């Protein structure tokens, strides 16, 4: 079958809609449902179904997409979904339950959606709509049935405003800019960007995400609108931090996190997104440009060989996230009358990451300075097994990630322009080699998993050996004991007890 083409996208793909077998089955059913409704409800306008947004964009760019959002004219999504099941029952086809998701404007869910499965593919149904906003709110004051054109123009970008009309089997570009922008590689809003962003400031961040995801260029008028103080204020006052954090996480796990940070910084949004705590007690928050360069160095690491190469997608995300907040390294803030690392506030409150992320980044931050000292020392004389081992125990499972991040930090400090101007390749590799040597030394010593080791002598017995009551002193005894274990890998429990006794006597 000959497919209609829509030009060549920026990525070199000839744009056309090629349905998978399952998608073709779904479209066939939905066409049948439209005919079924026309028979059942002749008083209604012709009901058409359109696949909306991201699926159309991704298909045209040659990418698979499993998010099927179907927009319906002149009918609510749930009602249409019930007709889908009635039609299938008439055809003798088993049906699935329909989940109704009510509108929840506070959670950016502005209209009712129905979700069901067709041929084991999840499909969402909602009505075409138009939205009216009031001053000072990103939540529409009125959401009504809209035409396909009205629905297209209310979307965040032209490339997300495309429809695939299931009844006609063709792509519809009501803004007349969606397909040209896929060809040119542009990110623009269907309506004037300032009004678009003022209505819903989250769209600024979404534009950044799509720009970096597809390596498309944001048009100048969009950038100017995004920089406007009123839009920045609206981002702070109208958008929940959870929403900002969700978009940011999609950026740092996308294909071009460095570009994401560049755009955030260029638009002056770094201090908006990574809002610092109000009560800083020690240290100075660095510039957003620091985060941009650090993330660029992390991306550069991804092109290197082991052992500095991130070992997994999760580790890369951790490194990118840590690099993104590197301007807060060494900065302390007051919280509940005690000093805490400012980065914890940024992660927990500004971008609403989870506790795992907060603890992970805090641990890596804690390891950067001692790892720099150890790597420098090891470059002139091999560090002791216990020195490296005790630091590995402190950092736990993150010790190798922390070493990689420390390499990023030293490269940032010594070669801040290395991403744009990599003229000192030899010196850069010398720095990398310092940290590679530290990782290799841990493996040579056989202490790469020493953070899992148990003490030969438990705390209670250690206290008995030296003749003291259990208490705070146990921390010291256990530390001394583990240092001894690291230096004496073949040592026995009895030898360890004797070493503890001798240590205590010598105090």
mmCIF file of C-alpha atoms in Angstrom, residues 188-361:
data_model
loop_
_atom_site.group_PDB
_atom_site.id
_atom_site.type_symbol
_atom_site.label_atom_id
_atom_site.label_comp_id
_atom_site.label_asym_id
_atom_site.label_seq_id
_atom_site.Cartn_x
_atom_site.Cartn_y
_atom_site.Cartn_z
ATOM 1 C CA UNK A 188 7.167 27.257 18.264
ATOM 2 C CA UNK A 189 3.793 27.768 19.885
ATOM 3 C CA UNK A 190 0.605 27.705 17.777
ATOM 4 C CA UNK A 191 -0.465 31.072 19.218
ATOM 5 C CA UNK A 192 1.649 34.061 20.279
ATOM 6 C CA UNK A 193 4.215 32.673 22.747
ATOM 7 C CA UNK A 194 3.805 35.343 25.426
ATOM 8 C CA UNK A 195 0.058 34.723 25.737
ATOM 9 C CA UNK A 196 0.616 30.970 25.506
ATOM 10 C CA UNK A 197 3.146 31.036 28.353
ATOM 11 C CA UNK A 198 1.142 33.471 30.431
ATOM 12 C CA UNK A 199 -1.858 31.133 30.232
ATOM 13 C CA UNK A 200 0.243 28.111 31.191
ATOM 14 C CA UNK A 201 3.880 28.856 32.136
ATOM 15 C CA UNK A 202 4.712 25.149 32.296
ATOM 16 C CA UNK A 203 4.731 25.268 28.499
ATOM 17 C CA UNK A 204 8.043 27.157 28.670
ATOM 18 C CA UNK A 205 9.687 24.148 30.273
ATOM 19 C CA UNK A 206 7.931 21.741 27.930
ATOM 20 C CA UNK A 207 9.267 23.714 24.962
ATOM 21 C CA UNK A 208 12.781 23.354 26.365
ATOM 22 C CA UNK A 209 12.252 19.621 26.801
ATOM 23 C CA UNK A 210 11.004 19.079 23.260
ATOM 24 C CA UNK A 211 13.754 21.281 21.855
ATOM 25 C CA UNK A 212 16.431 19.198 23.567
ATOM 26 C CA UNK A 213 14.696 15.875 22.941
ATOM 27 C CA UNK A 214 14.567 16.371 19.178
ATOM 28 C CA UNK A 215 17.529 18.753 18.907
ATOM 29 C CA UNK A 216 15.166 21.342 17.416
ATOM 30 C CA UNK A 217 15.687 25.092 17.634
ATOM 31 C CA UNK A 218 13.309 27.298 19.581
ATOM 32 C CA UNK A 219 12.237 30.235 17.422
ATOM 33 C CA UNK A 220 13.491 33.683 18.560
ATOM 34 C CA UNK A 221 10.076 35.062 19.532
ATOM 35 C CA UNK A 222 9.510 32.054 21.783
ATOM 36 C CA UNK A 223 12.870 32.611 23.514
ATOM 37 C CA UNK A 224 12.131 36.286 24.043
ATOM 38 C CA UNK A 225 8.764 35.497 25.599
ATOM 39 C CA UNK A 226 10.307 32.849 27.859
ATOM 40 C CA UNK A 227 12.817 35.401 29.201
ATOM 41 C CA UNK A 228 10.129 37.923 30.130
ATOM 42 C CA UNK A 229 10.029 38.676 33.893
ATOM 43 C CA UNK A 230 6.261 38.207 33.952
ATOM 44 C CA UNK A 231 6.615 34.678 32.599
ATOM 45 C CA UNK A 232 9.329 33.857 35.139
ATOM 46 C CA UNK A 233 7.110 35.168 37.929
ATOM 47 C CA UNK A 234 4.242 33.080 36.609
ATOM 48 C CA UNK A 235 6.466 29.987 36.615
ATOM 49 C CA UNK A 236 7.263 30.595 40.268
ATOM 50 C CA UNK A 237 3.740 31.448 41.377
ATOM 51 C CA UNK A 238 1.445 29.390 39.146
ATOM 52 C CA UNK A 239 3.275 26.106 38.584
ATOM 53 C CA UNK A 240 3.664 23.403 41.198
ATOM 54 C CA UNK A 241 7.195 22.297 41.945
ATOM 55 C CA UNK A 242 6.163 18.705 41.264
ATOM 56 C CA UNK A 243 5.330 19.621 37.670
ATOM 57 C CA UNK A 244 8.660 21.385 37.206
ATOM 58 C CA UNK A 245 10.473 18.399 38.679
ATOM 59 C CA UNK A 246 8.663 15.954 36.400
ATOM 60 C CA UNK A 247 9.632 17.921 33.301
ATOM 61 C CA UNK A 248 13.220 18.297 34.509
ATOM 62 C CA UNK A 249 13.542 14.566 35.088
ATOM 63 C CA UNK A 250 12.373 13.920 31.532
ATOM 64 C CA UNK A 251 15.063 16.331 30.320
ATOM 65 C CA UNK A 252 17.938 14.710 32.181
ATOM 66 C CA UNK A 253 16.899 11.234 31.054
ATOM 67 C CA UNK A 254 16.418 12.373 27.460
ATOM 68 C CA UNK A 255 18.962 12.109 24.646
ATOM 69 C CA UNK A 256 20.492 15.599 25.079
ATOM 70 C CA UNK A 257 20.567 16.652 28.757
ATOM 71 C CA UNK A 258 23.425 19.084 28.093
ATOM 72 C CA UNK A 259 21.279 20.946 25.571
ATOM 73 C CA UNK A 260 18.450 21.047 28.127
ATOM 74 C CA UNK A 261 20.700 22.737 30.689
ATOM 75 C CA UNK A 262 22.055 25.113 28.050
ATOM 76 C CA UNK A 263 18.550 26.242 27.155
ATOM 77 C CA UNK A 264 17.518 26.577 30.794
ATOM 78 C CA UNK A 265 20.547 28.783 31.426
ATOM 79 C CA UNK A 266 20.187 30.800 28.203
ATOM 80 C CA UNK A 267 16.601 31.648 29.102
ATOM 81 C CA UNK A 268 17.634 32.680 32.617
ATOM 82 C CA UNK A 269 15.570 29.915 34.188
ATOM 83 C CA UNK A 270 18.208 28.069 36.228
ATOM 84 C CA UNK A 271 17.590 30.070 39.439
ATOM 85 C CA UNK A 272 13.851 29.748 38.826
ATOM 86 C CA UNK A 273 13.890 25.976 38.482
ATOM 87 C CA UNK A 274 16.677 25.340 41.001
ATOM 88 C CA UNK A 275 15.412 27.899 43.489
ATOM 89 C CA UNK A 276 17.930 28.141 46.362
ATOM 90 C CA UNK A 277 16.951 28.157 50.039
ATOM 91 C CA UNK A 278 16.376 31.590 51.529
ATOM 92 C CA UNK A 279 18.635 31.207 54.565
ATOM 93 C CA UNK A 280 22.123 30.362 53.297
ATOM 94 C CA UNK A 281 24.656 30.230 56.123
ATOM 95 C CA UNK A 282 27.884 29.202 54.421
ATOM 96 C CA UNK A 283 29.189 29.090 50.883
ATOM 97 C CA UNK A 284 28.130 30.838 47.695
ATOM 98 C CA UNK A 285 25.739 29.365 45.148
ATOM 99 C CA UNK A 286 27.522 29.012 41.821
ATOM 100 C CA UNK A 287 26.297 30.140 38.432
ATOM 101 C CA UNK A 288 23.943 28.090 36.312
ATOM 102 C CA UNK A 289 26.721 27.979 33.715
ATOM 103 C CA UNK A 290 28.608 25.685 36.104
ATOM 104 C CA UNK A 291 25.812 23.141 35.870
ATOM 105 C CA UNK A 292 25.736 23.458 32.074
ATOM 106 C CA UNK A 293 29.451 22.707 31.756
ATOM 107 C CA UNK A 294 29.319 19.914 34.331
ATOM 108 C CA UNK A 295 26.502 18.158 32.474
ATOM 109 C CA UNK A 296 28.453 18.626 29.251
ATOM 110 C CA UNK A 297 31.439 16.881 30.844
ATOM 111 C CA UNK A 298 29.185 14.026 31.983
ATOM 112 C CA UNK A 299 28.016 13.637 28.377
ATOM 113 C CA UNK A 300 31.663 13.678 27.300
ATOM 114 C CA UNK A 301 32.369 10.892 29.808
ATOM 115 C CA UNK A 302 29.686 8.846 28.080
ATOM 116 C CA UNK A 303 31.897 8.793 24.987
ATOM 117 C CA UNK A 304 34.894 7.484 26.928
ATOM 118 C CA UNK A 305 35.899 3.942 27.799
ATOM 119 C CA UNK A 306 35.524 2.085 31.061
ATOM 120 C CA UNK A 307 35.900 2.514 33.943
ATOM 121 C CA UNK A 308 34.784 6.182 33.839
ATOM 122 C CA UNK A 309 32.014 5.431 31.353
ATOM 123 C CA UNK A 310 28.620 5.391 33.148
ATOM 124 C CA UNK A 311 27.742 1.742 33.639
ATOM 125 C CA UNK A 312 23.970 2.086 33.166
ATOM 126 C CA UNK A 313 21.159 4.494 32.327
ATOM 127 C CA UNK A 314 20.509 4.863 36.044
ATOM 128 C CA UNK A 315 24.106 5.827 36.756
ATOM 129 C CA UNK A 316 24.093 8.310 33.884
ATOM 130 C CA UNK A 317 20.929 9.870 35.293
ATOM 131 C CA UNK A 318 22.565 10.103 38.723
ATOM 132 C CA UNK A 319 25.646 11.786 37.261
ATOM 133 C CA UNK A 320 23.572 14.233 35.200
ATOM 134 C CA UNK A 321 21.351 15.069 38.176
ATOM 135 C CA UNK A 322 24.375 15.607 40.427
ATOM 136 C CA UNK A 323 26.100 17.749 37.798
ATOM 137 C CA UNK A 324 22.904 19.780 37.407
ATOM 138 C CA UNK A 325 23.046 20.867 41.048
ATOM 139 C CA UNK A 326 26.831 21.202 41.314
ATOM 140 C CA UNK A 327 26.531 24.996 41.875
ATOM 141 C CA UNK A 328 25.292 24.084 45.375
ATOM 142 C CA UNK A 329 28.360 22.034 46.327
ATOM 143 C CA UNK A 330 29.682 23.203 49.693
ATOM 144 C CA UNK A 331 26.733 25.530 50.327
ATOM 145 C CA UNK A 332 25.011 25.167 53.694
ATOM 146 C CA UNK A 333 21.588 26.482 54.654
ATOM 147 C CA UNK A 334 19.656 26.675 57.892
ATOM 148 C CA UNK A 335 16.637 24.454 58.206
ATOM 149 C CA UNK A 336 14.766 23.916 61.462
ATOM 150 C CA UNK A 337 17.587 25.598 63.396
ATOM 151 C CA UNK A 338 20.331 23.360 62.027
ATOM 152 C CA UNK A 339 22.704 23.550 59.105
ATOM 153 C CA UNK A 340 22.010 21.243 56.186
ATOM 154 C CA UNK A 341 23.477 21.039 52.674
ATOM 155 C CA UNK A 342 21.586 23.491 50.467
ATOM 156 C CA UNK A 343 21.432 20.883 47.717
ATOM 157 C CA UNK A 344 19.006 18.881 49.846
ATOM 158 C CA UNK A 345 16.572 21.801 49.833
ATOM 159 C CA UNK A 346 16.924 22.236 46.070
ATOM 160 C CA UNK A 347 16.277 18.567 45.372
ATOM 161 C CA UNK A 348 13.520 18.152 47.924
ATOM 162 C CA UNK A 349 11.684 21.458 47.521
ATOM 163 C CA UNK A 350 12.631 23.072 44.201
ATOM 164 C CA UNK A 351 12.384 20.080 41.866
ATOM 165 C CA UNK A 352 10.682 17.654 44.267
ATOM 166 C CA UNK A 353 12.891 14.639 43.690
ATOM 167 C CA UNK A 354 12.481 11.616 45.923
ATOM 168 C CA UNK A 355 14.442 10.728 49.047
ATOM 169 C CA UNK A 356 16.620 8.281 47.125
ATOM 170 C CA UNK A 357 17.831 11.109 44.870
ATOM 171 C CA UNK A 358 18.394 13.419 47.837
ATOM 172 C CA UNK A 359 20.456 10.815 49.684
ATOM 173 C CA UNK A 360 22.335 9.787 46.541
ATOM 174 C CA UNK A 361 23.411 13.304 45.577
#
